[in-house]
PDB file of C-alpha atoms in Angstrom:
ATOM      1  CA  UNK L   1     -45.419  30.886  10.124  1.00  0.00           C
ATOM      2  CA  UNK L   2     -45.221  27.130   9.338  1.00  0.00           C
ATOM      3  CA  UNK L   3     -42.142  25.072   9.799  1.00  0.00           C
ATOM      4  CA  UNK L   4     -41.656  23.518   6.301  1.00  0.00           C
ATOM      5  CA  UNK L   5     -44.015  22.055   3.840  1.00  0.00           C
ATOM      6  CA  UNK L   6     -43.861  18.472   4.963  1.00  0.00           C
ATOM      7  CA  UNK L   7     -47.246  16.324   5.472  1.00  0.00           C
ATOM      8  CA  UNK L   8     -49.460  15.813   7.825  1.00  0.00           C
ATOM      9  CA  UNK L   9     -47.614  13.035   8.469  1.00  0.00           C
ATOM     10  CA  UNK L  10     -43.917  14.129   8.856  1.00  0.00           C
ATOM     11  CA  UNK L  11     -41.627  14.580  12.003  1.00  0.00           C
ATOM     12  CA  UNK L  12     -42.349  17.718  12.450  1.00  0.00           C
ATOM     13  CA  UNK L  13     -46.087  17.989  11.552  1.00  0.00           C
ATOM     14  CA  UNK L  14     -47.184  19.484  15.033  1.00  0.00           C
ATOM     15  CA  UNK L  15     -45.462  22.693  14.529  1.00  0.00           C
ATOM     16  CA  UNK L  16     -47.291  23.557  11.406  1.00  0.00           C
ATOM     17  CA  UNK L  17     -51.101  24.435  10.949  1.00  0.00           C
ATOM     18  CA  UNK L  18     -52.640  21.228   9.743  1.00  0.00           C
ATOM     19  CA  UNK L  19     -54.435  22.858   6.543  1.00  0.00           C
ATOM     20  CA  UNK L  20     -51.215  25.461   5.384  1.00  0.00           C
ATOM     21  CA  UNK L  21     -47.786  26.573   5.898  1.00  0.00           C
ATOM     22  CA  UNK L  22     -46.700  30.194   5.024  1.00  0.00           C
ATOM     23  CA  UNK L  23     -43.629  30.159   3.042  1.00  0.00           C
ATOM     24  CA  UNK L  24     -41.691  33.486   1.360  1.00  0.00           C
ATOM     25  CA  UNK L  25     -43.114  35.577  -0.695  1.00  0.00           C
ATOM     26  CA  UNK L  26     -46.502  35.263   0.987  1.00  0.00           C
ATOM     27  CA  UNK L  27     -47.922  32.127  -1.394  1.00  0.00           C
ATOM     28  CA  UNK L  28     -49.659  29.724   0.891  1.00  0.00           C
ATOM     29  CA  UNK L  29     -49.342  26.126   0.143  1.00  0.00           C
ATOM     30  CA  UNK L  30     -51.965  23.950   0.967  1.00  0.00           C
ATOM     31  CA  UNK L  31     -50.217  20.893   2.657  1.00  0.00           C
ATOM     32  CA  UNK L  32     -51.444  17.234   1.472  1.00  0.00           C
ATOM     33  CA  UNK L  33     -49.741  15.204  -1.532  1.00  0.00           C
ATOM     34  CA  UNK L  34     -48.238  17.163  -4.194  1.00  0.00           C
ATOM     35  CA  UNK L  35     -48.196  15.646  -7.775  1.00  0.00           C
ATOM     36  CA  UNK L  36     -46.090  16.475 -10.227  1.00  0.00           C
ATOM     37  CA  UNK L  37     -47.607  15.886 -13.784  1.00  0.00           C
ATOM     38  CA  UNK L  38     -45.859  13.237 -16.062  1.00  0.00           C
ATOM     39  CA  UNK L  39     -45.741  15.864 -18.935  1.00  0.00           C
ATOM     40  CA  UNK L  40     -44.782  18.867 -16.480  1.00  0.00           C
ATOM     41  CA  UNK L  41     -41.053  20.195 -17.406  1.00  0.00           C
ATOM     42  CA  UNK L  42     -38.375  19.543 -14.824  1.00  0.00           C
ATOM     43  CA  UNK L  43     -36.400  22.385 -13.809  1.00  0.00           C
ATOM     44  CA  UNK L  44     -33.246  22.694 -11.355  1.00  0.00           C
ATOM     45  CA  UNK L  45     -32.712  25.218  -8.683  1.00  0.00           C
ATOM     46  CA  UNK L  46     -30.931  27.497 -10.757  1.00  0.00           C
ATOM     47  CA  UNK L  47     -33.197  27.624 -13.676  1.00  0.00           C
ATOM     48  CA  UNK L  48     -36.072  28.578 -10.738  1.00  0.00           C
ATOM     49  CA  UNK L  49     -33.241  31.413  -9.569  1.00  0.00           C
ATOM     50  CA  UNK L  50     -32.921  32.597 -12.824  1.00  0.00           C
ATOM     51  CA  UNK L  51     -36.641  33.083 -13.552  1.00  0.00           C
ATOM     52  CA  UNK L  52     -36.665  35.705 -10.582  1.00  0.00           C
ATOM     53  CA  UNK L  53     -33.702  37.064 -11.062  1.00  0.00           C
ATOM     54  CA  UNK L  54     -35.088  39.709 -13.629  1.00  0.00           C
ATOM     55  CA  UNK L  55     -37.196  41.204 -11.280  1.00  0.00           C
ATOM     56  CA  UNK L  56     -34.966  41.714  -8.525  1.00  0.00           C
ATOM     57  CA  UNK L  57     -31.779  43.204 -11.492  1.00  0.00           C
ATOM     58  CA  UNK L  58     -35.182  45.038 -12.301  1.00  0.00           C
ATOM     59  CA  UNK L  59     -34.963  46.915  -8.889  1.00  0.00           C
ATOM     60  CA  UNK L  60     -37.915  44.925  -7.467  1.00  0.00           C
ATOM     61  CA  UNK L  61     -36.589  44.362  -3.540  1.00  0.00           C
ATOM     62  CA  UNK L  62     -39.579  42.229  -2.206  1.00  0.00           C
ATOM     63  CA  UNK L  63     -41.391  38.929  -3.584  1.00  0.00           C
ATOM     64  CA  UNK L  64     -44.463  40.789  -2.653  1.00  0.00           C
ATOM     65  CA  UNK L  65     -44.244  43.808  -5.039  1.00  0.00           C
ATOM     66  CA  UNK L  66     -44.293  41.581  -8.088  1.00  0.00           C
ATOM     67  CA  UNK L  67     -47.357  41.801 -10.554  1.00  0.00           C
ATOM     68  CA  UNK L  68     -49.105  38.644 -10.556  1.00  0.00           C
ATOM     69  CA  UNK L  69     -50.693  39.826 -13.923  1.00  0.00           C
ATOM     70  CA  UNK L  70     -47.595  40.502 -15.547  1.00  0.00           C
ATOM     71  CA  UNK L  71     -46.735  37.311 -17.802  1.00  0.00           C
ATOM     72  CA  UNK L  72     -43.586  36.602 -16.978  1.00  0.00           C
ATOM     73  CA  UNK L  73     -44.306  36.465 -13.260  1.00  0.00           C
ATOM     74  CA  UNK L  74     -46.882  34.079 -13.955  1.00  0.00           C
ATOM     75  CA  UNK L  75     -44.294  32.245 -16.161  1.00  0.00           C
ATOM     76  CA  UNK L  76     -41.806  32.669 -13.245  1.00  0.00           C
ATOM     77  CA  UNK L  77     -44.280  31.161 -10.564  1.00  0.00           C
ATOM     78  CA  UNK L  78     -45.277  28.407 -12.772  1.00  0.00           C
ATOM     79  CA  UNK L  79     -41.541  27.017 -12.872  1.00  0.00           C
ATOM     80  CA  UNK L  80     -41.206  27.909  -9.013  1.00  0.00           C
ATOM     81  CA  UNK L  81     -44.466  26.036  -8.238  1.00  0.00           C
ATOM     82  CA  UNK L  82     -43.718  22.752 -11.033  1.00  0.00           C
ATOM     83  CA  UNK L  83     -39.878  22.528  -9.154  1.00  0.00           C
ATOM     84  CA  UNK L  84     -41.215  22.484  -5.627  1.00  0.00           C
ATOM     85  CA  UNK L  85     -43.806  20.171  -6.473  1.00  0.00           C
ATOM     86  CA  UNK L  86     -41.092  17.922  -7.707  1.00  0.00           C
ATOM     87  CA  UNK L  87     -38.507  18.718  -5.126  1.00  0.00           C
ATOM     88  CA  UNK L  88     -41.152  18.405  -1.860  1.00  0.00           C
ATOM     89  CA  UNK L  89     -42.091  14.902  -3.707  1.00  0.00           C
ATOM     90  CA  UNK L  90     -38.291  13.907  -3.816  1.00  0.00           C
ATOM     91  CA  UNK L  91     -37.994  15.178  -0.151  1.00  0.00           C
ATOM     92  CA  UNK L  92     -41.059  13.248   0.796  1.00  0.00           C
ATOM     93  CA  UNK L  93     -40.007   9.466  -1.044  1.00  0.00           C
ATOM     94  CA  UNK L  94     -36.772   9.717   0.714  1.00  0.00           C
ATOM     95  CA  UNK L  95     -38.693  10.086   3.798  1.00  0.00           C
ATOM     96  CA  UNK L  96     -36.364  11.861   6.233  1.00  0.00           C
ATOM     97  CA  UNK L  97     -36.107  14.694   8.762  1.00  0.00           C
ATOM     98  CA  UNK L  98     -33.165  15.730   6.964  1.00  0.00           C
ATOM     99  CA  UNK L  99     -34.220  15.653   3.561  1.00  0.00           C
ATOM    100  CA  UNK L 100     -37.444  17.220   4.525  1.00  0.00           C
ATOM    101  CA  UNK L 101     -35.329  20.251   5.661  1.00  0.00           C
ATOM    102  CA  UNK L 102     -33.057  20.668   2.885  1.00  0.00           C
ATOM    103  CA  UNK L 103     -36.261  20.825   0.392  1.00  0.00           C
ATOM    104  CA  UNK L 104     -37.608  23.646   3.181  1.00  0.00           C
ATOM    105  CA  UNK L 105     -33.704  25.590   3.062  1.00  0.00           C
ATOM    106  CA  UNK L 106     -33.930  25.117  -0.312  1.00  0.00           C
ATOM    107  CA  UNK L 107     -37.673  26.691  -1.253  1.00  0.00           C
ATOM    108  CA  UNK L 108     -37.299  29.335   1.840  1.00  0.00           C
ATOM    109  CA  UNK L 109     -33.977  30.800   0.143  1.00  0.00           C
ATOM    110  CA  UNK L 110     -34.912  30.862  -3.540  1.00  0.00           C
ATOM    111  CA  UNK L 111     -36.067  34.755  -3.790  1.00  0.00           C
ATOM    112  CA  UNK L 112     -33.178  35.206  -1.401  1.00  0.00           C
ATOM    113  CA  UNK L 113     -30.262  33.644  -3.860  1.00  0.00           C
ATOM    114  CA  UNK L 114     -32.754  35.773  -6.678  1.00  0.00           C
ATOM    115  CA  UNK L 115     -31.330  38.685  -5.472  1.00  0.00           C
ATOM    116  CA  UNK L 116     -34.274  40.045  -3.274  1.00  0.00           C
ATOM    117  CA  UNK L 117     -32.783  42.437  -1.430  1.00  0.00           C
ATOM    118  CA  UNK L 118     -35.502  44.347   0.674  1.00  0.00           C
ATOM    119  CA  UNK L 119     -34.031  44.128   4.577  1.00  0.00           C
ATOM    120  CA  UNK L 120     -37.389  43.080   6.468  1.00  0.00           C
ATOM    121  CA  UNK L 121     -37.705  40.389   3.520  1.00  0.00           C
ATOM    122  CA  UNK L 122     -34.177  39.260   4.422  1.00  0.00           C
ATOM    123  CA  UNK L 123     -35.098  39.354   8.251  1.00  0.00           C
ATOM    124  CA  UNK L 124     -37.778  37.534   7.963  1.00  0.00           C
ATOM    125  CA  UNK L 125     -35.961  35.105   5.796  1.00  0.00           C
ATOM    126  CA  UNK L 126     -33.075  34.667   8.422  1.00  0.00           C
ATOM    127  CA  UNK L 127     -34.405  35.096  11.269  1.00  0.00           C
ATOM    128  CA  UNK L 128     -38.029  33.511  11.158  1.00  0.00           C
ATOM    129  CA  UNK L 129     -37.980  30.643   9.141  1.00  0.00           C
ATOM    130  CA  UNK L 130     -34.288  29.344   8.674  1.00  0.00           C
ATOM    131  CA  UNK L 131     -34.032  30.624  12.638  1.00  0.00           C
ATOM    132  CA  UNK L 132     -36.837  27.864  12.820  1.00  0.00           C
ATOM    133  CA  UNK L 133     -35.687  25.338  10.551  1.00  0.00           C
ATOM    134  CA  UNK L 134     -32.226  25.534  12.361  1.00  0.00           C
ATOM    135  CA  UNK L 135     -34.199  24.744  16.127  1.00  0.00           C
ATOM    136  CA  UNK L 136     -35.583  21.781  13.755  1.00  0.00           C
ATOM    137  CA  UNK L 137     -32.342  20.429  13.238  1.00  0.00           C
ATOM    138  CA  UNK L 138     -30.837  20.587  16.207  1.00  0.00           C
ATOM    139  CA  UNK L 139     -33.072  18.999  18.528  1.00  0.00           C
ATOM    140  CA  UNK L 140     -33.329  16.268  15.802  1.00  0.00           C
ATOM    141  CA  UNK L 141     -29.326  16.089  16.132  1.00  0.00           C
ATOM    142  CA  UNK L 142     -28.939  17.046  12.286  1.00  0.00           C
ATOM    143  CA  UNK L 143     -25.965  18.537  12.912  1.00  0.00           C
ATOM    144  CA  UNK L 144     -25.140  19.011   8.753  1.00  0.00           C
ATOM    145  CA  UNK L 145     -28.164  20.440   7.626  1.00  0.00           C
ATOM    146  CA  UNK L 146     -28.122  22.102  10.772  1.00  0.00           C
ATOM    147  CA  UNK L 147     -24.687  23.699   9.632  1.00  0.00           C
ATOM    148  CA  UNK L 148     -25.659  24.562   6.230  1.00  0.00           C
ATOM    149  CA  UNK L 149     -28.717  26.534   7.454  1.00  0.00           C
ATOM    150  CA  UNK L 150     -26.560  28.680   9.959  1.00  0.00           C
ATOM    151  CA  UNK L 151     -24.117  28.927   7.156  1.00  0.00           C
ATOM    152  CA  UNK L 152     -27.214  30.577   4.884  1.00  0.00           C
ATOM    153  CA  UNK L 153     -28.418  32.838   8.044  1.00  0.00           C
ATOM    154  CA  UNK L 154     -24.648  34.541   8.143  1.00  0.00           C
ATOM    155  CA  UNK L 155     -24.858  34.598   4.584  1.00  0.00           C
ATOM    156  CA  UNK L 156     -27.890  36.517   4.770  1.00  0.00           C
ATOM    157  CA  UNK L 157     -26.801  38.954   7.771  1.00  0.00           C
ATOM    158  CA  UNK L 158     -23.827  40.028   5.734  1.00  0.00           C
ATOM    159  CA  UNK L 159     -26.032  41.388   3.294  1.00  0.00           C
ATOM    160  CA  UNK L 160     -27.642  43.563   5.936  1.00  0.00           C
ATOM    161  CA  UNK L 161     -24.029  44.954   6.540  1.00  0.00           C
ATOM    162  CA  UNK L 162     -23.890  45.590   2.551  1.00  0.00           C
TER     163      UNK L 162
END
């Protein structure tokens, strides 16, 4: 698995298969410059949360059992994919380590903060990529994003204990 979805030329670009990165839910990104369309809606976080949140109140546990052919998945991955275009192009103009990994905490956690619950989703979640993403930060002496993603690892542990 890839260590973010920065560019071929960020920081951290040798730990990461030149051509993809794997992020959750299995969707592979194909890593070069994203553009986000002038007309293309702007969403927040929250309104990306809220488009998966149906499925997983719907008793769906794992990113990987929803039906791509259902409309409102579609619907649902169209907002996820127009918000991390946007986001990964914020991360990228601001052109730090640190702001590379909070776009990567960010995208990794969003079926997480949905409400997917299954456990070896979580587990990989926790302790793959933000396991990962946390190694990132500390040997680039980030100690506050390094905090924040060991704060979002316990957060998901305690909802193996749940």
């Amino acid at each position: 698995l890839g260590k973010g979805l920065g560019n071929n030329n960020s920081w951290y670009s040798c730990l990461v298969p030149a051509t993809q990165t794997r992020i959750p839910s299995g969707i592979i990104y194909f890593m070069g410059e994203t553009k986000a369309t002038p007309e293309a809606s702007q969403y927040n976080r929250e309104q990306v949360i809220e488009a998966f949140r149906e499925f997983s109140s719907g008793g769906i546990a794992h990113p990987d059992d929803l039906d791509m052919s259902d409309p409102q998945v579609a619907e649902a991955y169209k907002i996820l994919d127009t918000w991390t275009a946007q986001e990964q192009n914020l991360a990228k103009k601001k052109g730090s380590a640190e702001a590379e990994l909070e776009f990567d905490l960010s995208r990794s956690t969003i079926f997480v903060d949905a409400g997917f619950s299954d456990k070896d989703y979580l587990d990989e979640v926790a302790n793959d990529w933000l396991v990962q993403y946390l190694d990132i930060a500390e040997t680039a002496g980030l100690a506050q994003i390094a905090k924040k993603i060991q704060t979002k690892m316990d957060e998901i542990d305690a909802k193996f204990k749940s």
